Amino acid sequence: MKIVQIASEAVPWCKTGGLADVAGALPQALVDAGAAQGLRVEPALFIPLYRSVREQAQKRGLELVDTGVVATAPFGLGPERARWMKIEGAEGPPVYALDAPWRYDRARLYDDEHQRPYDDNLHRYALLCRATLEGAPALLGGLPDVVHAHDWQGALAMMYLRTRYVRQMHRAAAVLTIHNLAYQGVFPGELRHTVDLDPAAFHMDRAEFYGHLNLLKGGVSYADSTTTVSRSYADEIRTAQFGCGLDGFLRARARWLLGVVNGIDTRAWDPKTDPALPHHYDQEDMSGKLACREALLKEFGLRASIGQPVLGVISRFAGQKGLDLVAELVPHLHRLGAKLVVLGSGDAGLEDRFRYLARTFSRNLAVKIGYDGPLSRRIYAGADILLMPSRFEPCGLNQLYAMRYGTVPVVHAVGGLRDTVVDPGDAALMRGEGTGFRFEHPTLQGLVWALDRAVRMYRHAPPAWGRLRDNGMRRDSSWTQSARTYLELYQALRRR
Ligand code: ADP
Ligand code: GLC
């Protein structure tokens, strides 16, 4: 089975968030799931050749090799020709990067240093989608059986597949995964003429949205199946509260709308071997975690006594993540007897607010504004508790990494957080059930209530805390089950 995966970011080449982890890990997970069933699965990943892709390849001593496959996109402002390069020697299934420096050779993936989206984003991702369909047969050595695209950046692939490529690729199953419905790729309607959109696609049942061009909506309308990254989120996006204006459309029009929870790459995320950690540990011997905690406190210039838990936050600073609640929590840290380290960047107002709080409450809070992969790992390892008060969360990988590193998540019970963190209540937690603490209402009161429970158990019931931590580390967050589910879906949709 030949599978095209189209994504706008993928580890280790380019990353702003969890989509990169998923797109980077899924191809190999599909191969493994296929092998377990005696099925030959041949995925390939198609991404833009951003500046960071070149840098990451170089850093690894890998070469970008010209495949000789050139794709032409017949766009309104003049055809664009771009070349598919292969990241030679990359681990796992093939990764192809689209060489179009005028579109992708930039410092950041989606926006400039003032966080203004690039004004040619429509064309940047139209080109990716078009060139993928154009180049795939030559690169795969045959027609694809499945075209699986991710988020609005991949959505045009669904539309092109069922209009411009319908004759050639009518057998291919079209799957679109929504990692975040809050980002839909909405552009002025008249721009449709510049990306060779089929006229029929600009219709209220398709990509038209109040006169605008809505790529995600168009993609859903053409996909054979729309998936999202947890079961709860699949339900939530059909409600007005979480539907971001598309709930009615999703209820009426989305075919096979499924929630498939994300896995994590358990080899790349392992406290026993993680090269970013100063000390290593596993369930049998957790002493390394304590040493990681000491190192983390030192790195951040904080002090904590034995009964004082270290709380961690690792996040994009975006409205979704409920960081305003974390900011409100800061003055209460003293009473709670907890220390907090925050790593994140994004919204400038939030960045300023956390800088200010760190100056004012310097004994209890330390903040690093920025994006830092190795540091994020030291926090997953060194913290006792990870806070995730997201207002909505399609899946969330943070809490999965935290559990894997023996850090107990305290989360708002929403989306993937609800599905992956088990909180059976204090009595059951004391008996050794569950993996974390959840609160139902995204308010300061809700957060403090759950955190209070966590801190009390941490301080007064170390054996119960140890079991809780253990349960999280033991949780199967691997891709095994979800990759199997995607394969089943592909097989069910394949047109004979
Ligand atoms: P989202 O994709 O919405 O940002 P996820 O929890 O799915 O949320 O994934 C976030 C990913 O990005 C995780 O791998 C997390 O470790 C990483 N991450 C977020 N912020 C930072 C940061 N400031 N530095 C390093 N890694 C970060
Ligand atoms: C999005 C979501 C996050 C999810 C990630 C990967 O960024 O915000 O919840 O884990 O995609 O699917």
Coordinates of C-alpha atoms and ligand atoms in Angstrom, one line a residue:
M1 CA 0.0 0.0 0.0
K2 CA 1.5 3.3 -1.1
I3 CA 0.7 6.2 1.2
V4 CA 1.4 9.8 0.7
Q5 CA 1.6 11.9 3.9
I6 CA 1.5 15.7 3.4
A7 CA 2.4 17.9 6.3
S8 CA 3.6 21.4 6.8
E9 CA 6.0 20.4 9.6
A10 CA 7.7 17.2 10.8
V11 CA 10.4 16.3 13.3
P12 CA 13.3 16.4 13.2
W13 CA 13.3 18.8 10.2
C14 CA 10.9 21.5 11.1
K15 CA 8.6 22.0 14.1
T16 CA 6.4 24.5 15.8
G17 CA 4.1 22.1 17.7
G18 CA 2.7 18.7 18.1
L19 CA 1.8 18.2 14.4
A20 CA 5.5 17.9 13.7
D21 CA 5.9 15.1 16.2
V22 CA 2.9 13.3 14.7
A23 CA 3.9 13.7 11.0
G24 CA 7.5 12.7 11.8
A25 CA 6.6 9.5 13.7
L26 CA 3.5 8.3 11.8
P27 CA 5.2 7.0 8.6
Q28 CA 7.4 4.5 10.5
A29 CA 4.5 3.6 12.8
L30 CA 2.5 2.7 9.7
V31 CA 5.3 0.5 8.4
D32 CA 5.5 -1.3 11.8
A33 CA 1.8 -1.7 12.0
G34 CA 1.7 -3.2 8.5
A35 CA 4.6 -5.5 9.2
A36 CA 2.7 -6.9 12.2
Q37 CA -0.1 -7.8 9.8
G38 CA 2.1 -9.1 7.1
L39 CA 1.2 -6.1 5.0
R40 CA 3.6 -4.2 2.8
V41 CA 3.1 -0.5 3.7
E42 CA 5.1 2.1 1.8
P43 CA 4.6 5.6 3.2
A44 CA 6.5 8.7 2.1
L45 CA 6.4 12.1 3.7
F46 CA 6.1 15.3 1.7
I47 CA 7.2 18.6 3.3
P48 CA 8.4 22.0 2.2
L49 CA 12.1 22.6 2.1
Y50 CA 12.2 25.3 4.7
R51 CA 15.5 26.8 5.8
S52 CA 15.4 24.7 9.0
V53 CA 15.0 21.5 6.9
R54 CA 18.3 22.3 5.2
E55 CA 19.9 23.2 8.5
Q56 CA 18.7 20.1 10.3
A57 CA 19.9 17.9 7.4
Q58 CA 23.3 19.5 7.4
K59 CA 23.6 19.2 11.2
R60 CA 23.1 15.4 10.8
G61 CA 25.5 15.2 7.9
L62 CA 22.7 14.2 5.5
E63 CA 22.5 15.3 1.9
L64 CA 19.6 16.7 0.0
V65 CA 19.6 14.8 -3.2
D66 CA 17.9 16.0 -6.3
T67 CA 15.3 13.4 -7.3
G68 CA 15.0 14.8 -10.8
V69 CA 11.3 15.1 -10.3
V70 CA 10.1 18.6 -11.1
A71 CA 6.5 19.6 -10.5
T72 CA 4.7 22.5 -12.2
A73 CA 1.7 24.1 -10.6
P74 CA -0.4 26.1 -13.0
F75 CA -1.1 29.0 -10.8
G76 CA -2.8 32.2 -11.9
L77 CA 0.1 34.6 -11.3
G78 CA 2.3 32.3 -13.5
P79 CA 3.2 28.6 -13.3
E80 CA 5.5 27.7 -10.5
R81 CA 8.1 25.0 -11.0
A82 CA 9.7 23.3 -8.0
R83 CA 11.9 20.4 -7.5
W84 CA 11.6 17.5 -5.1
M85 CA 14.7 16.8 -3.1
K86 CA 15.1 13.6 -1.0
I87 CA 16.7 13.8 2.4
E88 CA 19.2 11.0 1.8
G89 CA 20.1 8.7 4.6
A90 CA 17.2 9.9 6.9
E91 CA 16.0 7.1 9.2
G92 CA 12.8 5.4 8.2
P93 CA 10.5 5.9 5.2
P94 CA 11.5 8.4 2.5
V95 CA 11.2 12.1 3.2
Y96 CA 10.8 14.4 0.2
A97 CA 11.3 18.2 0.6
L98 CA 10.0 20.6 -2.0
D99 CA 12.7 23.0 -3.1
A100 CA 11.1 26.4 -3.8
P101 CA 13.3 28.9 -2.0
W102 CA 11.1 31.9 -3.0
R103 CA 8.4 30.3 -0.9
Y104 CA 10.1 28.4 1.9
D105 CA 13.6 29.6 2.5
R106 CA 12.7 31.8 5.4
A107 CA 13.7 32.0 9.1
R108 CA 10.3 30.8 10.5
L109 CA 7.7 28.4 9.2
Y110 CA 4.5 30.4 9.0
D111 CA 5.0 33.9 10.1
D112 CA 7.6 36.7 10.4
E113 CA 9.4 37.8 13.5
H114 CA 6.4 39.9 14.5
Q115 CA 4.2 36.9 14.2
R116 CA 2.4 38.2 11.1
P117 CA 1.5 35.3 8.9
Y118 CA 3.4 35.5 5.6
D119 CA 1.1 37.0 3.0
D120 CA 1.8 34.2 0.5
N121 CA 0.8 31.4 2.8
L122 CA -2.0 30.3 0.5
H123 CA 0.4 29.9 -2.4
R124 CA 3.0 28.3 -0.2
Y125 CA 0.7 25.4 0.7
A126 CA -1.1 25.3 -2.5
L127 CA 2.2 24.7 -4.1
L128 CA 3.1 21.9 -1.6
C129 CA -0.3 20.1 -2.2
R130 CA -0.1 20.5 -5.9
A131 CA 3.5 19.4 -6.3
T132 CA 2.9 16.4 -4.0
L133 CA 0.2 15.0 -6.2
E134 CA 2.1 15.9 -9.3
G135 CA 5.3 14.3 -8.1
A136 CA 4.0 11.4 -6.0
P137 CA 3.6 8.7 -8.8
A138 CA 7.2 9.2 -9.9
L139 CA 8.6 9.3 -6.4
L140 CA 6.6 6.4 -5.1
G141 CA 7.1 4.3 -8.2
G142 CA 3.3 4.0 -8.8
L143 CA 0.0 5.7 -8.0
P144 CA -0.8 6.3 -4.4
D145 CA -3.4 4.2 -2.7
V146 CA -3.9 6.8 0.0
V147 CA -3.4 10.5 0.2
H148 CA -3.3 11.5 3.8
A149 CA -3.1 15.3 4.5
H150 CA -2.7 17.2 7.7
D151 CA -4.4 20.4 8.7
W152 CA -5.4 23.3 6.5
Q153 CA -2.0 23.4 4.9
G154 CA -2.7 20.0 3.4
A155 CA -6.3 20.4 2.7
L156 CA -5.9 21.6 -0.9
A157 CA -4.6 18.1 -1.6
M158 CA -8.0 16.7 -1.0
M159 CA -9.6 19.3 -3.4
Y160 CA -7.0 18.9 -6.1
L161 CA -7.1 15.1 -5.8
R162 CA -10.9 14.9 -6.4
T163 CA -11.0 17.6 -9.2
R164 CA -7.7 18.0 -11.0
Y165 CA -6.4 14.5 -10.5
V166 CA -9.6 12.6 -10.4
R167 CA -9.0 10.6 -13.5
Q168 CA -5.4 9.6 -12.8
M169 CA -5.9 8.9 -9.0
H170 CA -9.5 8.0 -8.6
R171 CA -8.6 4.9 -6.6
A172 CA -6.7 6.8 -3.9
A173 CA -8.4 7.2 -0.6
A174 CA -8.5 10.8 0.6
V175 CA -7.9 11.3 4.4
L176 CA -7.7 14.6 6.1
T177 CA -6.6 14.9 9.8
I178 CA -7.5 18.0 11.7
H179 CA -5.0 18.7 14.4
N180 CA -6.5 22.0 15.4
L181 CA -9.9 23.3 14.1
A182 CA -9.0 26.8 15.3
Y183 CA -6.7 27.2 12.3
Q184 CA -8.7 26.8 9.1
G185 CA -6.7 28.6 6.4
V186 CA -9.1 31.4 5.5
F187 CA -8.2 33.7 2.6
P188 CA -10.0 36.3 0.4
G189 CA -12.4 34.5 -1.9
E190 CA -11.0 36.0 -5.1
L191 CA -7.6 34.4 -4.5
R192 CA -9.2 31.1 -5.6
H193 CA -8.4 32.1 -9.1
T194 CA -4.7 32.2 -8.4
V195 CA -4.4 28.6 -7.1
D196 CA -6.2 26.7 -9.9
L197 CA -9.2 25.9 -7.7
D198 CA -11.9 24.0 -9.5
P199 CA -14.9 26.4 -9.8
A200 CA -17.2 23.8 -8.2
A201 CA -15.0 23.8 -5.1
F202 CA -16.0 27.4 -4.3
H203 CA -19.5 26.4 -3.1
M204 CA -21.2 26.7 0.3
D205 CA -21.0 22.9 0.7
R206 CA -17.3 23.0 -0.1
A207 CA -14.6 25.7 0.4
E208 CA -16.7 28.8 0.3
F209 CA -17.2 30.4 3.8
Y210 CA -19.0 33.7 4.0
G211 CA -17.5 34.7 0.7
H212 CA -14.0 33.6 1.8
L213 CA -12.0 30.7 0.8
N214 CA -11.7 28.2 3.7
L215 CA -9.2 25.5 2.9
L216 CA -10.0 23.2 5.8
K217 CA -13.7 23.3 5.0
G218 CA -13.0 22.5 1.4
G219 CA -10.7 19.7 2.4
V220 CA -13.3 18.1 4.6
S221 CA -15.9 18.3 1.9
Y222 CA -13.8 16.3 -0.5
A223 CA -12.1 13.9 2.0
D224 CA -13.4 10.3 2.3
S225 CA -12.7 10.5 5.9
T226 CA -11.9 13.4 8.3
T227 CA -10.1 12.4 11.4
T228 CA -9.0 14.3 14.4
V229 CA -6.6 13.5 17.1
S230 CA -8.8 12.3 20.0
R231 CA -12.2 10.9 20.4
S232 CA -13.4 13.7 22.7
Y233 CA -12.2 16.3 20.3
A234 CA -14.0 14.5 17.5
D235 CA -17.2 14.9 19.5
E236 CA -16.5 18.4 20.7
I237 CA -15.9 19.9 17.2
R238 CA -19.5 19.0 16.3
T239 CA -20.7 21.4 19.0
A240 CA -21.0 25.2 18.8
Q241 CA -18.7 25.7 21.7
F242 CA -15.7 24.0 20.0
G243 CA -16.7 24.0 16.4
C244 CA -15.1 27.3 15.4
G245 CA -18.0 28.1 13.1
L246 CA -17.8 24.8 11.3
D247 CA -19.7 22.6 13.7
G248 CA -22.9 22.6 11.6
F249 CA -20.9 21.8 8.5
L250 CA -19.0 19.0 10.2
R251 CA -22.3 17.5 11.6
A252 CA -23.8 17.6 8.1
R253 CA -21.0 17.0 5.7
A254 CA -18.0 15.3 7.2
R255 CA -17.8 11.7 6.2
W256 CA -16.3 9.1 8.6
L257 CA -15.4 11.7 11.2
L258 CA -13.2 9.8 13.6
G259 CA -11.0 10.5 16.6
V260 CA -7.7 8.6 16.5
V261 CA -5.6 9.5 19.5
N262 CA -1.9 10.5 18.9
G263 CA 0.9 8.3 20.0
I264 CA 4.4 9.3 20.8
D265 CA 7.7 8.1 19.6
T266 CA 8.7 6.1 22.7
R267 CA 12.3 5.5 21.5
A268 CA 12.9 9.2 21.0
W269 CA 11.2 10.0 24.3
D270 CA 12.7 7.8 26.9
P271 CA 14.2 9.0 30.3
K272 CA 16.5 6.0 30.3
T273 CA 18.4 7.1 27.2
D274 CA 17.4 10.8 26.4
P275 CA 20.7 12.5 25.6
A276 CA 19.3 15.9 26.7
L277 CA 19.0 14.7 30.4
P278 CA 21.8 15.2 32.9
H279 CA 20.7 11.9 34.7
H280 CA 18.8 8.9 33.5
Y281 CA 16.2 6.8 35.2
D282 CA 13.5 4.2 34.7
Q283 CA 10.7 2.7 36.8
E284 CA 13.1 0.4 38.6
D285 CA 15.4 3.1 39.7
M286 CA 14.0 6.6 39.9
S287 CA 16.9 8.2 41.7
G288 CA 17.9 9.9 38.4
K289 CA 14.7 11.8 38.4
L290 CA 15.4 13.3 41.7
A291 CA 18.8 14.3 40.4
C292 CA 17.2 15.8 37.3
R293 CA 14.9 17.8 39.6
E294 CA 17.9 19.2 41.5
A295 CA 19.6 20.1 38.2
L296 CA 16.5 21.8 36.9
L297 CA 16.1 23.9 40.0
K298 CA 19.7 24.9 39.8
E299 CA 19.4 25.8 36.1
F300 CA 16.4 28.0 36.8
G301 CA 17.9 29.5 40.0
L302 CA 15.1 28.2 42.3
R303 CA 15.1 26.4 45.6
A304 CA 12.6 23.8 46.8
S305 CA 12.5 21.7 49.9
I306 CA 11.6 18.0 49.7
G307 CA 7.8 18.5 50.3
Q308 CA 7.6 21.3 47.7
P309 CA 6.7 20.0 44.2
V310 CA 8.2 21.6 41.1
L311 CA 5.5 22.4 38.6
G312 CA 6.3 22.7 34.9
V313 CA 4.7 24.4 31.9
I314 CA 5.9 23.9 28.4
S315 CA 3.8 25.5 25.8
R316 CA 3.1 27.7 22.8
F317 CA 1.8 31.0 24.3
A318 CA -1.6 30.9 22.5
G319 CA -5.1 31.5 23.8
Q320 CA -5.9 27.8 23.5
K321 CA -3.4 26.9 26.2
G322 CA -5.0 28.7 29.2
L323 CA -1.8 30.4 30.2
D324 CA -3.8 33.3 31.6
L325 CA -4.8 30.8 34.3
V326 CA -1.2 29.9 35.0
A327 CA -0.4 33.6 35.3
E328 CA -3.3 34.0 37.8
L329 CA -2.0 31.0 39.7
V330 CA 1.5 32.5 40.3
P331 CA 0.5 34.6 43.4
H332 CA -0.9 31.4 45.0
L333 CA 2.3 29.4 44.6
H334 CA 3.6 30.6 48.0
R335 CA 0.5 29.3 49.8
L336 CA 0.5 26.1 47.8
G337 CA 4.2 25.6 48.7
A338 CA 5.1 24.9 45.1
K339 CA 7.7 26.2 42.6
L340 CA 7.0 26.8 38.9
V341 CA 9.1 26.8 35.8
V342 CA 7.7 28.0 32.5
L343 CA 9.1 27.5 29.0
G344 CA 7.3 29.0 26.1
S345 CA 6.9 31.7 23.5
G346 CA 4.3 33.2 21.2
D347 CA 1.8 35.8 22.2
A348 CA 3.8 39.0 23.0
G349 CA 1.4 40.1 25.8
L350 CA 1.7 36.8 27.6
E351 CA 5.5 36.8 27.2
D352 CA 5.6 40.2 28.9
R353 CA 3.2 39.1 31.6
F354 CA 5.4 36.1 32.5
R355 CA 8.6 38.2 32.4
Y356 CA 7.0 40.6 34.8
L357 CA 5.7 37.8 37.1
A358 CA 9.1 36.2 37.2
R359 CA 10.6 39.4 38.4
T360 CA 7.9 39.9 41.0
F361 CA 7.6 36.4 42.3
S362 CA 11.2 35.4 41.7
R363 CA 11.4 32.9 44.7
N364 CA 8.5 30.8 43.3
L365 CA 8.6 31.3 39.5
A366 CA 11.3 31.1 36.8
V367 CA 10.5 31.7 33.2
K368 CA 12.4 31.1 30.0
I369 CA 10.9 32.7 27.0
G370 CA 11.8 30.8 23.9
Y371 CA 11.6 27.5 22.0
D372 CA 14.1 25.0 23.3
G373 CA 13.8 21.3 22.7
P374 CA 16.5 20.0 25.0
L375 CA 15.3 22.3 27.8
S376 CA 11.7 21.0 27.4
R377 CA 13.1 17.5 28.0
R378 CA 14.9 18.6 31.1
I379 CA 11.6 20.0 32.4
Y380 CA 9.6 16.9 31.6
A381 CA 12.2 15.0 33.6
G382 CA 12.9 17.4 36.4
A383 CA 9.4 18.6 37.2
D384 CA 7.1 16.7 39.6
I385 CA 3.9 18.0 38.0
L386 CA 3.0 19.3 34.6
L387 CA 0.2 21.9 34.2
M388 CA -2.0 21.9 31.2
P389 CA -5.1 24.1 31.7
S390 CA -5.9 24.3 28.0
R391 CA -9.3 25.8 27.1
F392 CA -9.4 23.2 24.3
E393 CA -6.9 20.6 23.3
P394 CA -7.3 18.4 20.3
C395 CA -4.9 15.8 21.7
G396 CA -1.9 17.3 23.5
L397 CA 1.4 15.5 23.5
N398 CA 2.8 17.4 26.5
Q399 CA 0.9 15.3 29.0
L400 CA 2.0 12.1 27.2
Y401 CA 5.7 13.1 27.4
A402 CA 5.2 14.1 31.0
M403 CA 3.7 10.8 32.0
R404 CA 6.5 8.9 30.2
Y405 CA 9.0 10.9 32.2
G406 CA 7.2 10.2 35.5
T407 CA 5.7 13.7 35.8
V408 CA 2.1 13.8 36.9
P409 CA -0.2 15.9 34.7
V410 CA -2.8 18.3 36.1
V411 CA -5.1 19.1 33.2
H412 CA -8.4 20.7 32.2
A413 CA -10.7 17.8 31.3
V414 CA -11.1 18.6 27.6
G415 CA -10.3 17.0 24.3
G416 CA -7.3 14.7 24.3
L417 CA -6.5 15.6 27.9
R418 CA -9.8 14.1 29.0
D419 CA -9.0 10.9 27.0
T420 CA -5.4 10.4 28.1
V421 CA -5.3 11.4 31.8
V422 CA -7.2 9.2 34.2
D423 CA -8.4 10.8 37.4
P424 CA -10.7 8.4 39.3
G425 CA -10.9 10.7 42.4
D426 CA -8.8 10.9 45.6
A427 CA -9.8 7.6 47.2
A428 CA -9.0 5.6 44.1
L429 CA -5.8 7.6 43.4
M430 CA -4.7 6.7 47.0
R431 CA -5.3 3.0 46.2
G432 CA -3.0 3.3 43.2
E433 CA -5.4 3.9 40.3
G434 CA -5.2 6.7 37.8
T435 CA -2.5 8.8 36.1
G436 CA -3.2 12.4 37.1
F437 CA -5.6 15.1 38.2
R438 CA -8.3 16.7 36.1
F439 CA -10.6 19.7 36.6
E440 CA -13.9 20.4 34.8
H441 CA -13.9 24.2 34.6
P442 CA -11.1 26.2 33.1
T443 CA -11.0 28.8 35.9
L444 CA -8.4 29.7 38.5
Q445 CA -10.6 27.9 41.1
G446 CA -10.7 24.7 39.0
L447 CA -7.0 24.7 38.5
V448 CA -6.2 25.5 42.2
W449 CA -8.6 22.8 43.3
A450 CA -6.9 20.1 41.3
L451 CA -3.5 21.4 42.1
D452 CA -4.3 21.4 45.8
R453 CA -5.2 17.7 45.6
A454 CA -2.0 17.0 43.7
V455 CA 0.2 18.9 46.1
R456 CA -1.4 17.3 49.2
M457 CA -0.8 13.8 47.8
Y458 CA 2.7 14.7 46.8
R459 CA 3.5 16.0 50.2
H460 CA 1.6 13.6 52.5
A461 CA 1.4 10.3 50.6
P462 CA 4.7 9.6 48.9
P463 CA 3.9 5.9 48.3
A464 CA 0.6 6.8 46.6
W465 CA 2.4 9.4 44.6
G466 CA 5.0 6.9 43.5
R467 CA 2.3 4.6 42.2
L468 CA 0.6 7.4 40.4
R469 CA 3.9 8.3 38.7
D470 CA 4.5 4.6 37.9
N471 CA 1.1 4.3 36.3
G472 CA 1.9 7.2 34.0
M473 CA 5.3 5.7 33.0
R474 CA 3.6 2.4 32.4
R475 CA 0.9 3.8 30.2
D476 CA 1.1 2.6 26.6
S477 CA 1.4 5.9 24.7
S478 CA 3.1 4.2 21.7
W479 CA 1.8 4.5 18.2
T480 CA 1.0 0.8 17.9
Q481 CA -2.8 0.9 18.4
S482 CA -3.4 4.2 16.5
A483 CA -1.2 3.3 13.6
R484 CA -3.2 0.1 13.3
T485 CA -6.4 2.1 13.3
Y486 CA -5.2 4.4 10.5
L487 CA -4.2 1.3 8.5
E488 CA -7.7 -0.2 9.0
L489 CA -9.2 3.1 7.9
Y490 CA -7.1 3.3 4.7
Q491 CA -8.0 -0.3 3.9
A492 CA -11.7 0.3 4.4
L493 CA -11.6 3.4 2.1
R494 CA -9.5 2.0 -0.6
R495 CA -11.4 2.0 -3.9
R496 CA -11.1 -1.2 -5.8
Ligands
ADP1 P1 0.5 22.0 20.3 O1 0.8 21.2 19.1 O2 -0.9 22.5 20.3 O3 1.5 23.1 20.6 P2 1.1 19.6 21.8 O4 1.1 19.3 23.3 O5 0.5 18.6 20.9 O6 0.5 21.0 21.6 O7 2.6 19.6 21.3 C1 3.5 20.5 21.7 C2 4.9 20.1 21.3 O8 5.7 21.2 21.2 C3 5.5 19.2 22.3 O9 6.4 18.3 21.6 C4 6.2 20.2 23.2 O10 7.3 19.6 23.9 C5 6.7 21.2 22.2 N1 6.9 22.5 22.7 C6 5.9 23.5 23.0 N2 6.5 24.6 23.4 C7 7.8 24.4 23.4 C8 8.9 25.2 23.7 N3 8.8 26.5 24.1 N4 10.2 24.7 23.6 C9 10.3 23.4 23.2 N5 9.3 22.6 22.9 C10 8.1 23.1 23.0
GLC2 C1 -2.3 20.5 17.5 C2 -3.1 20.4 18.7 C3 -2.5 19.5 19.8 C4 -2.2 18.1 19.1 C5 -1.2 18.4 18.0 C6 -0.8 17.1 17.3 O1 -1.2 21.3 17.5 O2 -3.1 21.7 19.3 O3 -3.5 19.2 20.8 O4 -1.6 17.3 20.1 O5 -1.8 19.2 17.0 O6 -2.0 16.4 16.8

